[in-house]
mmCIF file of C-alpha atoms and ligand atoms in Angstrom:
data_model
loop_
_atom_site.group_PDB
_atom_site.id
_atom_site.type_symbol
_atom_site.label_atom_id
_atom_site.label_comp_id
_atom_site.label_asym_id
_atom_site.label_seq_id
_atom_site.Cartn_x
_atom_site.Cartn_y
_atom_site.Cartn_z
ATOM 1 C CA UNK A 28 -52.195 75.707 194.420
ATOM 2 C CA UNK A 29 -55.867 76.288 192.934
ATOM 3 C CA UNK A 30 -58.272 74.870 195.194
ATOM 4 C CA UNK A 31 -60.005 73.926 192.632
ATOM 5 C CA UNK A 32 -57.484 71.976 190.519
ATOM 6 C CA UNK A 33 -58.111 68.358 189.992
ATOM 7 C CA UNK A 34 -56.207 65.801 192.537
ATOM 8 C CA UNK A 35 -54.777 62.561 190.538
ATOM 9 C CA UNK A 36 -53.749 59.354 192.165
ATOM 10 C CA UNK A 37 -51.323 57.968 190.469
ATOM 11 C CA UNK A 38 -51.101 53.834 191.725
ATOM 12 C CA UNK A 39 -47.198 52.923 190.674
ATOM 13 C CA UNK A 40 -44.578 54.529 190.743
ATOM 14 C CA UNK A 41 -42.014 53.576 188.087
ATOM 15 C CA UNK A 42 -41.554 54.200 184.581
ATOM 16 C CA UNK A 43 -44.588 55.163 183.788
ATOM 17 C CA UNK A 44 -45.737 56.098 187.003
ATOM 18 C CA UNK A 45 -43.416 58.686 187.741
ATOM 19 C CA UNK A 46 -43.493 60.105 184.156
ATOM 20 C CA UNK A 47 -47.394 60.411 185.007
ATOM 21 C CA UNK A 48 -46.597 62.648 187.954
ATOM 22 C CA UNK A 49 -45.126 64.897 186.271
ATOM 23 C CA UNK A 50 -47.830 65.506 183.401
ATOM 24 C CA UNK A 51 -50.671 65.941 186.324
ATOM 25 C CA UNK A 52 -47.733 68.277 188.878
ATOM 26 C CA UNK A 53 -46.823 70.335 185.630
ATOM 27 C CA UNK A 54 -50.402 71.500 184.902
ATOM 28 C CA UNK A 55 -50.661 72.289 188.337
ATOM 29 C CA UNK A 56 -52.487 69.942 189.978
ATOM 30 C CA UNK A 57 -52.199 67.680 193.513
ATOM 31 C CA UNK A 58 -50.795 64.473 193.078
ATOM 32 C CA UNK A 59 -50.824 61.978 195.272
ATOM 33 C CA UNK A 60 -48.449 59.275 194.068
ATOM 34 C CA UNK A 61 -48.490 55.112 195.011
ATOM 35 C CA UNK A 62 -46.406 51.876 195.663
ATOM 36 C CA UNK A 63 -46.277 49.519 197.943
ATOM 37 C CA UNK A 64 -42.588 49.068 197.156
ATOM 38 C CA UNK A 65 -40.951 51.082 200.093
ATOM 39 C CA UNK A 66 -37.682 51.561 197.515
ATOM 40 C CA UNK A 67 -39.807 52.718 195.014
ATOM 41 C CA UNK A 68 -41.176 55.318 197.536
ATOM 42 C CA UNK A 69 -38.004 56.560 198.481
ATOM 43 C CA UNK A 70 -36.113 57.127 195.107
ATOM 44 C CA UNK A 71 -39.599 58.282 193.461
ATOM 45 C CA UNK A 72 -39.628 61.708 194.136
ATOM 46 C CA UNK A 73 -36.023 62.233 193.499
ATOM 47 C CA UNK A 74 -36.526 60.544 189.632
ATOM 48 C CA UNK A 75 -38.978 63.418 189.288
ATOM 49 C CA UNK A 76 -36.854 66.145 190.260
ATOM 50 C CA UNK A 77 -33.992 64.918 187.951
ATOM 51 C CA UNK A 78 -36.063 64.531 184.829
ATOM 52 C CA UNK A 79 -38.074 68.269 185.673
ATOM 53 C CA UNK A 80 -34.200 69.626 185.956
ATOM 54 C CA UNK A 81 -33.799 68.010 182.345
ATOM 55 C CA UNK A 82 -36.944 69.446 181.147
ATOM 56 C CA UNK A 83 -35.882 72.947 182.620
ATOM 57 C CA UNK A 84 -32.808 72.845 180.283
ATOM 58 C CA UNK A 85 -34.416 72.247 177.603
ATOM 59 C CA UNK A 86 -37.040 75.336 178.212
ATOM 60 C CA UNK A 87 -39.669 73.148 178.991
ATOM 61 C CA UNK A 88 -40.647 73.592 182.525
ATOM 62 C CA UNK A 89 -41.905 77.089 183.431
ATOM 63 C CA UNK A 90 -41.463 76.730 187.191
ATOM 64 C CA UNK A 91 -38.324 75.443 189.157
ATOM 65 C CA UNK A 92 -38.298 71.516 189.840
ATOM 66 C CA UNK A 93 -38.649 71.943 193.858
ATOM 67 C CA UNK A 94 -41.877 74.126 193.124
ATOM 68 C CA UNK A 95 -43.397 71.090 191.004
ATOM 69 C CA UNK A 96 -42.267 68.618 193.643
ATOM 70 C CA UNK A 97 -44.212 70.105 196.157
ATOM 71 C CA UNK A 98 -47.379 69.330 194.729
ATOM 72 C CA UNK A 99 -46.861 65.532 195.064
ATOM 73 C CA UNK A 100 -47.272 63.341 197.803
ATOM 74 C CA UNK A 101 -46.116 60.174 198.355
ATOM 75 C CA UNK A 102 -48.448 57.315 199.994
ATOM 76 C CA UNK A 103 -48.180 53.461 200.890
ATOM 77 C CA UNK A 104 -51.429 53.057 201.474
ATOM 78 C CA UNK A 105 -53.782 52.957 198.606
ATOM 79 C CA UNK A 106 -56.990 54.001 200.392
ATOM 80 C CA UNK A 107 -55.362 56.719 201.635
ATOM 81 C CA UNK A 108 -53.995 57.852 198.192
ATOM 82 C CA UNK A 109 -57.564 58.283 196.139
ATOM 83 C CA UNK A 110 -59.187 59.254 199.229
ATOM 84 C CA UNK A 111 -59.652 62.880 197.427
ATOM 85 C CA UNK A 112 -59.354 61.957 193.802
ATOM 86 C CA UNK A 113 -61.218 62.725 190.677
ATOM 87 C CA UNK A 114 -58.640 60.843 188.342
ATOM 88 C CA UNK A 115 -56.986 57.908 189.257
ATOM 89 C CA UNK A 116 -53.967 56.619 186.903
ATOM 90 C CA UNK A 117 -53.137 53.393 187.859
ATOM 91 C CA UNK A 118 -50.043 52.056 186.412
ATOM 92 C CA UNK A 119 -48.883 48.852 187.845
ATOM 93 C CA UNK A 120 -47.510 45.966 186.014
ATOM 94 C CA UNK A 121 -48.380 44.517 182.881
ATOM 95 C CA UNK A 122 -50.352 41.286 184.724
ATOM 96 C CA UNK A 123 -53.707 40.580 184.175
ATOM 97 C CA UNK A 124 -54.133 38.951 188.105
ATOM 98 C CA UNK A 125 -52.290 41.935 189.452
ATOM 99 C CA UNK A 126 -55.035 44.353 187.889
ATOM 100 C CA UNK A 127 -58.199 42.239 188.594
ATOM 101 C CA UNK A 128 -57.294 42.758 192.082
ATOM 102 C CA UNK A 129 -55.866 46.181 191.935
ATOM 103 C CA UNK A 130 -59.499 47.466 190.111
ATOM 104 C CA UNK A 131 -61.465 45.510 192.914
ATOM 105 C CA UNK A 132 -60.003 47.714 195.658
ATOM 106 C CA UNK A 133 -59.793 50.589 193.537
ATOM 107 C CA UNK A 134 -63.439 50.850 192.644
ATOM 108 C CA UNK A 135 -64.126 49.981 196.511
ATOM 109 C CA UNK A 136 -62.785 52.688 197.398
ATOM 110 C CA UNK A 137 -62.169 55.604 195.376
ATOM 111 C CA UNK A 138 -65.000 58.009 195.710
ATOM 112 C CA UNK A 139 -67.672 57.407 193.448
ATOM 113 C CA UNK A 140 -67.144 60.299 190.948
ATOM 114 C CA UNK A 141 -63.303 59.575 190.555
ATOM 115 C CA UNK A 142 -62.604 57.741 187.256
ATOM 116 C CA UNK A 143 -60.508 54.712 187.341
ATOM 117 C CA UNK A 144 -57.999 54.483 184.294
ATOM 118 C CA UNK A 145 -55.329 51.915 183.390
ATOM 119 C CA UNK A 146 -52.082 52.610 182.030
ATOM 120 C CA UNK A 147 -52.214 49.281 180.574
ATOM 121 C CA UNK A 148 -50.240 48.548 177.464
ATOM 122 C CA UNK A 149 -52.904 45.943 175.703
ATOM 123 C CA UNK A 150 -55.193 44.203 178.066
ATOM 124 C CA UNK A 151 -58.786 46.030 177.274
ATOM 125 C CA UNK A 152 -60.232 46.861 180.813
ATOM 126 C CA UNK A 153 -63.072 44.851 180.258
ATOM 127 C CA UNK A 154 -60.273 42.148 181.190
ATOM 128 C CA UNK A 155 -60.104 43.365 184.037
ATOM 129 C CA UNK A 156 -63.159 45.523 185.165
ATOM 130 C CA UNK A 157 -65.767 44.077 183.620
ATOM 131 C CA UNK A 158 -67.261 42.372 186.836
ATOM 132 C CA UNK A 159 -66.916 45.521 189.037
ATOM 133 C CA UNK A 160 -69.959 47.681 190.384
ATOM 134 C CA UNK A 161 -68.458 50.836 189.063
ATOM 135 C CA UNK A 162 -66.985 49.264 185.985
ATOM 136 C CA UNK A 163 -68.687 52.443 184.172
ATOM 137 C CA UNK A 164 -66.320 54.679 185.873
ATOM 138 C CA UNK A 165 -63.233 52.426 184.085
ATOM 139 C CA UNK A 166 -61.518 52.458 181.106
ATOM 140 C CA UNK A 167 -57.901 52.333 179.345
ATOM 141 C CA UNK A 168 -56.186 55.330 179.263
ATOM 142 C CA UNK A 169 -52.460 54.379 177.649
ATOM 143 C CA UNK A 170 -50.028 57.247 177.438
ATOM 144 C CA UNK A 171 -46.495 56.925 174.987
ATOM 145 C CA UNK A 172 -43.318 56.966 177.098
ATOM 146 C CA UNK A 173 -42.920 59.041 178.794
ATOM 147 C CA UNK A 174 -46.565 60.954 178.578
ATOM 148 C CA UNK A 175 -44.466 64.276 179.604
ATOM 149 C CA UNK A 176 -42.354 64.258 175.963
ATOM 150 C CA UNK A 177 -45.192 62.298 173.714
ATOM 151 C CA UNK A 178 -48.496 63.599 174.164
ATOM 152 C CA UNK A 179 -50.536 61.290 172.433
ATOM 153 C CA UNK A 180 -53.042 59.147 175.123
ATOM 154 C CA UNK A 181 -55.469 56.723 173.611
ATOM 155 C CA UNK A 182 -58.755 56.616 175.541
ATOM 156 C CA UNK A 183 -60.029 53.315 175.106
ATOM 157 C CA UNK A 184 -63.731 52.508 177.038
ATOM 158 C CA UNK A 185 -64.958 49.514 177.196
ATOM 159 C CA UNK A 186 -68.542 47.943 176.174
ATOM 160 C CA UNK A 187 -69.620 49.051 179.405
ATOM 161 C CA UNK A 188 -67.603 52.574 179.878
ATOM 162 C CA UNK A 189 -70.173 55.385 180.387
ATOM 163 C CA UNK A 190 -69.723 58.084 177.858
ATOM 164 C CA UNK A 191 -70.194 60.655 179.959
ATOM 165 C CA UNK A 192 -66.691 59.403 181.360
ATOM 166 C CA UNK A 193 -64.506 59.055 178.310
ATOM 167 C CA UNK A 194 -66.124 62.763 177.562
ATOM 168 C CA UNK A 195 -64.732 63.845 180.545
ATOM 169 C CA UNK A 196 -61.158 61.850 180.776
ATOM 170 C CA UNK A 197 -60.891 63.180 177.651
ATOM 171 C CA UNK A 198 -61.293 66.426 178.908
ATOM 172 C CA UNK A 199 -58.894 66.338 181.701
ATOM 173 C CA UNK A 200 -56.024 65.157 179.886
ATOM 174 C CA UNK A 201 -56.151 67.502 177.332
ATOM 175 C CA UNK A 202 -56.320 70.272 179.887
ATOM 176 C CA UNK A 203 -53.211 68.471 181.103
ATOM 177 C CA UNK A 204 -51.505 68.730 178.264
ATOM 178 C CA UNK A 205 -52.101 65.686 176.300
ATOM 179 C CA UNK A 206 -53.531 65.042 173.073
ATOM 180 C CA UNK A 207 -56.326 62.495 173.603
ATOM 181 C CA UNK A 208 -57.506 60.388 170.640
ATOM 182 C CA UNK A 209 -60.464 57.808 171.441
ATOM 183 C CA UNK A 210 -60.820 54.340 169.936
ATOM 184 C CA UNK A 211 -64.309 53.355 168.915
ATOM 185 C CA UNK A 212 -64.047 49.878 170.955
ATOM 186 C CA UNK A 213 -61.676 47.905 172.866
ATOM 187 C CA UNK A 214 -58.613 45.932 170.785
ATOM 188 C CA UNK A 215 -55.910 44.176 172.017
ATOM 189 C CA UNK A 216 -52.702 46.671 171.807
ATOM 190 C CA UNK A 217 -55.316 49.622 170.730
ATOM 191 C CA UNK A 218 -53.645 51.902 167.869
ATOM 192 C CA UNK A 219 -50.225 52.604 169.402
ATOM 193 C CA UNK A 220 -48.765 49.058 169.972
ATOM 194 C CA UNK A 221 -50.485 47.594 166.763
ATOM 195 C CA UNK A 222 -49.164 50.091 164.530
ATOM 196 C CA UNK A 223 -45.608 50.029 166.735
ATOM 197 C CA UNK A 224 -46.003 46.193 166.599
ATOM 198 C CA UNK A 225 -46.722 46.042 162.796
ATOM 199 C CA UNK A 226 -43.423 47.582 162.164
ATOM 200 C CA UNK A 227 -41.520 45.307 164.888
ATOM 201 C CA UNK A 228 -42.841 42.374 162.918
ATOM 202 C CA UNK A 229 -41.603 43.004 159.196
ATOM 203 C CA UNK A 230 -37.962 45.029 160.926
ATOM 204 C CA UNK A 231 -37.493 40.974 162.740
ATOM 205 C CA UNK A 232 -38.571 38.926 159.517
ATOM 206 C CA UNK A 233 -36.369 41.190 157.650
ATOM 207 C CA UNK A 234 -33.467 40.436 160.163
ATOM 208 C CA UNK A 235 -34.736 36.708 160.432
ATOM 209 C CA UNK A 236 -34.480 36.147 156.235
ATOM 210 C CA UNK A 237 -30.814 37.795 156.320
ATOM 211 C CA UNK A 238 -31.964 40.562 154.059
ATOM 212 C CA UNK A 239 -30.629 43.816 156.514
ATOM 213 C CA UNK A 240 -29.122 43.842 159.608
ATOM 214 C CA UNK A 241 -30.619 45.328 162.859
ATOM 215 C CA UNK A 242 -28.522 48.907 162.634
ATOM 216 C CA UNK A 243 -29.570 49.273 159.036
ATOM 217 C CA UNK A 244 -33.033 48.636 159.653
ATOM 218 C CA UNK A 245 -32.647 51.188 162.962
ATOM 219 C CA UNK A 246 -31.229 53.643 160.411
ATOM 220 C CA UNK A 247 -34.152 53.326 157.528
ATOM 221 C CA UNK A 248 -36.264 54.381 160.058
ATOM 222 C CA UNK A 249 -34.419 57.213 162.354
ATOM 223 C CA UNK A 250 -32.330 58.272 158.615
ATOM 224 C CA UNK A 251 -35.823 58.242 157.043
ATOM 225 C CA UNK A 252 -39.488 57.274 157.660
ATOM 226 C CA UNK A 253 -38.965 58.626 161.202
ATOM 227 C CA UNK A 254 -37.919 62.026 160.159
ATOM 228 C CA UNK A 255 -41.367 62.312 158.595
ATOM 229 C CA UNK A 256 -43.037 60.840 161.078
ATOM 230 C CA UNK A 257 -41.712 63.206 163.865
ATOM 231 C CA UNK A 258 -44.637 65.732 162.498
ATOM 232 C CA UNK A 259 -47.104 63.299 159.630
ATOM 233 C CA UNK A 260 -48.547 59.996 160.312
ATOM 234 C CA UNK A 261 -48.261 57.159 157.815
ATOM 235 C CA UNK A 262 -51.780 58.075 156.047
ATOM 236 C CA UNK A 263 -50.384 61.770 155.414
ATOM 237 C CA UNK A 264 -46.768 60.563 154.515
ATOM 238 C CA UNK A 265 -48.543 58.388 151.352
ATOM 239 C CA UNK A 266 -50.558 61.124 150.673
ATOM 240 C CA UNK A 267 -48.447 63.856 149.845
ATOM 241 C CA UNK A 268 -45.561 61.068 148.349
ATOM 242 C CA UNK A 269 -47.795 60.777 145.605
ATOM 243 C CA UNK A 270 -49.405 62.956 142.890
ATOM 244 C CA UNK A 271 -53.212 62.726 143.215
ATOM 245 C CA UNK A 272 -53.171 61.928 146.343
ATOM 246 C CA UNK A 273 -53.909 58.840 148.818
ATOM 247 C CA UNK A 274 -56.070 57.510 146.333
ATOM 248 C CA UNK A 275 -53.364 57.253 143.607
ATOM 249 C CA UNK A 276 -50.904 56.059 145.981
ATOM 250 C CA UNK A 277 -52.945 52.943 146.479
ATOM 251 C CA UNK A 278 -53.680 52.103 143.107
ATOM 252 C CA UNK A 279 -50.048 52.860 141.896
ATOM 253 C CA UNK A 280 -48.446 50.936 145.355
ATOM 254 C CA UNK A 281 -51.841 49.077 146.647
ATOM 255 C CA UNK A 282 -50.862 45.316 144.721
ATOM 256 C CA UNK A 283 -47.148 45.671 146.058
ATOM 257 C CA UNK A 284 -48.129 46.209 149.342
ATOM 258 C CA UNK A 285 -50.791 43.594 149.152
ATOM 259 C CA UNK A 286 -48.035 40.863 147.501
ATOM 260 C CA UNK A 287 -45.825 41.777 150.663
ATOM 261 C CA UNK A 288 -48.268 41.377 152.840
ATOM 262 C CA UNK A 289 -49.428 38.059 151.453
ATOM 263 C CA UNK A 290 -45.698 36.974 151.780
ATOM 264 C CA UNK A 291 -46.332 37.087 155.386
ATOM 265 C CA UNK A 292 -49.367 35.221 155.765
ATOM 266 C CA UNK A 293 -51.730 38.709 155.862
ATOM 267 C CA UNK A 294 -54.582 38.842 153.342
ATOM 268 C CA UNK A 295 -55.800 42.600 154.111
ATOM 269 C CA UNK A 296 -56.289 43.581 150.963
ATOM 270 C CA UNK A 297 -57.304 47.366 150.601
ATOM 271 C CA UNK A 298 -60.346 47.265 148.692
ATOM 272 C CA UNK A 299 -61.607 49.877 146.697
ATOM 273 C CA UNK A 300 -64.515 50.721 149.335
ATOM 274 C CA UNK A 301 -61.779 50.769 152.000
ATOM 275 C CA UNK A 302 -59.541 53.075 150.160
ATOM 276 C CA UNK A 303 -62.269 55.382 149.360
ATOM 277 C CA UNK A 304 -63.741 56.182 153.027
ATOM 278 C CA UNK A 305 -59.369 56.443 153.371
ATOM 279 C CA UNK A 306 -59.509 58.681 150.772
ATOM 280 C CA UNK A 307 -62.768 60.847 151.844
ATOM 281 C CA UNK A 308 -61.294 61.239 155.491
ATOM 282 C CA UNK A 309 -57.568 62.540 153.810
ATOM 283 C CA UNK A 310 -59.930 64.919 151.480
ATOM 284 C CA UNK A 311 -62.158 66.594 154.374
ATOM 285 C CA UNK A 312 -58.194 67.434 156.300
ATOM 286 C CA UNK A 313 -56.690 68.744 153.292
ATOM 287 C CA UNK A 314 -58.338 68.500 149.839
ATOM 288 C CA UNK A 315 -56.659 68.183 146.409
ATOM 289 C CA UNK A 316 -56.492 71.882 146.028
ATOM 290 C CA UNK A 317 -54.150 72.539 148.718
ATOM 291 C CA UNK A 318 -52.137 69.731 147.919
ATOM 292 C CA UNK A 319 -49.228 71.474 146.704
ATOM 293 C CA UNK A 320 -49.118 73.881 149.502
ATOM 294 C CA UNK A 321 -49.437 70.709 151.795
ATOM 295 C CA UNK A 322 -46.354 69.237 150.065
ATOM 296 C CA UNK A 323 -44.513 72.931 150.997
ATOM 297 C CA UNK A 324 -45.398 72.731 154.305
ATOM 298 C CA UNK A 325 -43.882 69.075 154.952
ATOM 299 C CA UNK A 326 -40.807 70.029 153.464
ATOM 300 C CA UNK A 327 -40.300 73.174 155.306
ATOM 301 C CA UNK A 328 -40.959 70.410 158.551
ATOM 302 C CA UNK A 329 -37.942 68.667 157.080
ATOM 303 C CA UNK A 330 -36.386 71.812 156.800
ATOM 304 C CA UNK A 331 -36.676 72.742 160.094
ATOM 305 C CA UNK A 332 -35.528 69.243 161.569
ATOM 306 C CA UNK A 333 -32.620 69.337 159.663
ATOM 307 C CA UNK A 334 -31.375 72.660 160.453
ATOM 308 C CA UNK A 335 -31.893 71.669 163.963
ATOM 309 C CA UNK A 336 -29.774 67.869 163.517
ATOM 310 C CA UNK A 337 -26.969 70.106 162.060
ATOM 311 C CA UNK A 338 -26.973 72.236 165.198
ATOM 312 C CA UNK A 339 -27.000 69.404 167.566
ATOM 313 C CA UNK A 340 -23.862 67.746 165.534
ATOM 314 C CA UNK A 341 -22.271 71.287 166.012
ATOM 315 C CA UNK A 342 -22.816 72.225 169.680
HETATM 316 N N1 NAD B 9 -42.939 51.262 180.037
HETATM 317 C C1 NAD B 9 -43.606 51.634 178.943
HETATM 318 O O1 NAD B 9 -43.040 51.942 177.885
HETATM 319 C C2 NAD B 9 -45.108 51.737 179.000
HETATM 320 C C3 NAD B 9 -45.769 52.578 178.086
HETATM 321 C C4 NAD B 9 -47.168 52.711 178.184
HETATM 322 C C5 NAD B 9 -47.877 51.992 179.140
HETATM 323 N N2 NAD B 9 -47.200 51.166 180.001
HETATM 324 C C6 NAD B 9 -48.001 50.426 180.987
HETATM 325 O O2 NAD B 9 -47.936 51.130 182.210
HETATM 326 C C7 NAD B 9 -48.044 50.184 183.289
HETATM 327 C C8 NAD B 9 -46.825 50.358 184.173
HETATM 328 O O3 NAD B 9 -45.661 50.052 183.429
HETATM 329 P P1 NAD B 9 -44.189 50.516 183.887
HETATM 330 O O4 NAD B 9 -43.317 50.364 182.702
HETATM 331 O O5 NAD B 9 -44.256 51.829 184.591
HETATM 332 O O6 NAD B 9 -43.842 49.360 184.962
HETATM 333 P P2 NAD B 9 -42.748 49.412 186.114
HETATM 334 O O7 NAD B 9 -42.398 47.996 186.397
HETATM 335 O O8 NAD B 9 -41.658 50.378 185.785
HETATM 336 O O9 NAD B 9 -43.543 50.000 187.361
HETATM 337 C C9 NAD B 9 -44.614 49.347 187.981
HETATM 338 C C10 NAD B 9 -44.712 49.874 189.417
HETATM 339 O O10 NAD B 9 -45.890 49.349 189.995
HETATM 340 C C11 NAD B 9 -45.606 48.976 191.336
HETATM 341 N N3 NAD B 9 -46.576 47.990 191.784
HETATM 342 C C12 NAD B 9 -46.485 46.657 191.799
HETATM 343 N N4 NAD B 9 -47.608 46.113 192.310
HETATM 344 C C13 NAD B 9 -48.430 47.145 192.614
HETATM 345 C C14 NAD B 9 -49.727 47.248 193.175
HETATM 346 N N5 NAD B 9 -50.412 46.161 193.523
HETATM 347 N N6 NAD B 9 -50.253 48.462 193.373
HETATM 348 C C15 NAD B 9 -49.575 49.576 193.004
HETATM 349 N N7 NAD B 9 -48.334 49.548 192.457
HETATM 350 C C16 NAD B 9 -47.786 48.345 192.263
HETATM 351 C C17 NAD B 9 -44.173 48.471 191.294
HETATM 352 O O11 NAD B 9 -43.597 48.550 192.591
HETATM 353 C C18 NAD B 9 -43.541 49.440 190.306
HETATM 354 O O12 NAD B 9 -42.985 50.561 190.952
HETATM 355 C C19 NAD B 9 -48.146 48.799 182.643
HETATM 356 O O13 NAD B 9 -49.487 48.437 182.488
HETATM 357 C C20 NAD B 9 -47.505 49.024 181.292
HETATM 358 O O14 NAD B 9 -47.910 48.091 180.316
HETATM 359 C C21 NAD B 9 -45.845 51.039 179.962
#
């Protein structure tokens, strides 16, 4: 172990918990991991070794399970856990009482560098923080599941977050691995679960109004729009769908998309301002010129998948 690797607490130990532990183990760091659920405790550390064994078959762990395992520790006690911690990932359930109370002893007594961040799904920490002495030291961090597959963590600090901490949680989880993106303030269900959530809302109505049922919709997506989405986001995927650009997409698609949206109660219109600063951001990542070559490079991604779906159909 490198002495001077950073030591993680990690405060709950199940799905998302455990998943944790093995993002902070893999990039070589000591991990001390938490419940107060004695079962939890025992089968913990076993969970771990089974998923690095699945991770080693697929190429993706470059030491053996056992030699990742030995970096974490399991603890009861939570004062005992971030005695020595400069992050601590707390991951405990979804309940706003639970947290309130888990921050309070958290921030009394993890030492005072170590920052405290939440797992937490859509409660903001100010929720939950916001009356704490070292609520400066706290702030959302909410991984996709499990944070060892999807990298993407969104850092979200709250009013009273110090920046010099979401500089430097940012910092640590990209050198674990992860691929941090910040939000500019605190939302309910940040980027992940809105956009996840906006999705989830049309795929029930759609269900709801008898127009598709649930496998169909499942296979637009994982048959389609997924396959895109594995390596473009939605603002790329419009982009490149459409001569011209983003900007042509929304004039040519913009009044459908609005008339949908109206059908279900949402008056978002994308005005021309808002499509333009849409626009500007799409230009600065790839501008008009390399377009084309864009367009290549997405279908060689298909490409790529493709040939891979027809291996996995033949092994
Ligand atoms: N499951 C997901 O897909 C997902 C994805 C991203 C974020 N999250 C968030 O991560 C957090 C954990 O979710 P999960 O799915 O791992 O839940 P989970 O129910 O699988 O695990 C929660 C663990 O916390 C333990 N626990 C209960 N009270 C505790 C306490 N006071 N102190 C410490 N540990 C305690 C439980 O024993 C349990 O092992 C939640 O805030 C959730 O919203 C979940």
């Amino acid at each position: 172990m490198n002495p001077s690797s950073p030591v993680v607490a990690v405060i709950g130990a199940g799905s998302i918990g455990v998943a944790f532990a093995i993002v902070f183990a893999r990039a070589g760091w000591t991990l001390r991991l938490q419940d107060p659920d004695p079962q939890r405790l025992k089968t913990a550390l076993d969970e771990v070794a089974d998923r690095c064994a699945d991770l080693s078959r697929y190429g993706l762990l470059e030491e053996t399970p056992s030699a990742l395992c030995a970096r974490i520790s399991l603890h009861a006690d939570l004062e005992t856990a971030v005695a020595d911690a400069s992050l601590v990932q707390e991951c405990a359930p979804e309940r706003l009482d639970l947290k309130v109370e888990l921050f309070r002893r958290l921030d009394a007594c993890a030492p005072a560098s170590a920052i405290l961040a939440s797992s937490s799904s859509a409660l903001p920490s100010s929720r939950f923080a916001g009356e704490l002495p070292g609520r400066a030291r706290c702030l959302v961090a909410h991984p996709g599941n499990p944070p060892y597959l999807l990298p993407v963590i969104e850092i979200v600090p709250a009013p009273f977050t110090e920046p010099d901490v979401v500089e430097r949680a940012s910092a640590l989880y990209a050198e674990a691995g992860l691929s941090p993106i910040r939000l500019n303030r605190e939302i309910e269900g940040f980027v992940f679960n809105r956009l996840q959530g906006a999705l989830l809302r049309e795929a029930y109505c759609l269900v709801r109004d008898g127009i598709s049922s649930v496998a169909d919709i499942d296979k637009v997506v994982s048959q389609g729009l997924g396959l895109r989405w594995a390596f473009m986001g939605p603002f790329e995927t419009v982009d490149l769908n459409t001569r011209g650009g983003i900007g042509s997409h929304a004039q040519k698609m913009g009044p459908a998309y609005a008339r949908m949206g109206a059908e279900r109660g949402q008056q978002d219109p994308w005005t021309a301002e808002l499509v333009a600063t849409v626009e500007s951001q799409r230009r600065a990542l790839v501008p008009l010129e390399d377009w084309e070559e864009r367009v290549a490079w997405r279908d060689r991604q298909l490409m790529q998948a493709a040939r891979e779906r027809a291996k996995r159909d033949r092994d």
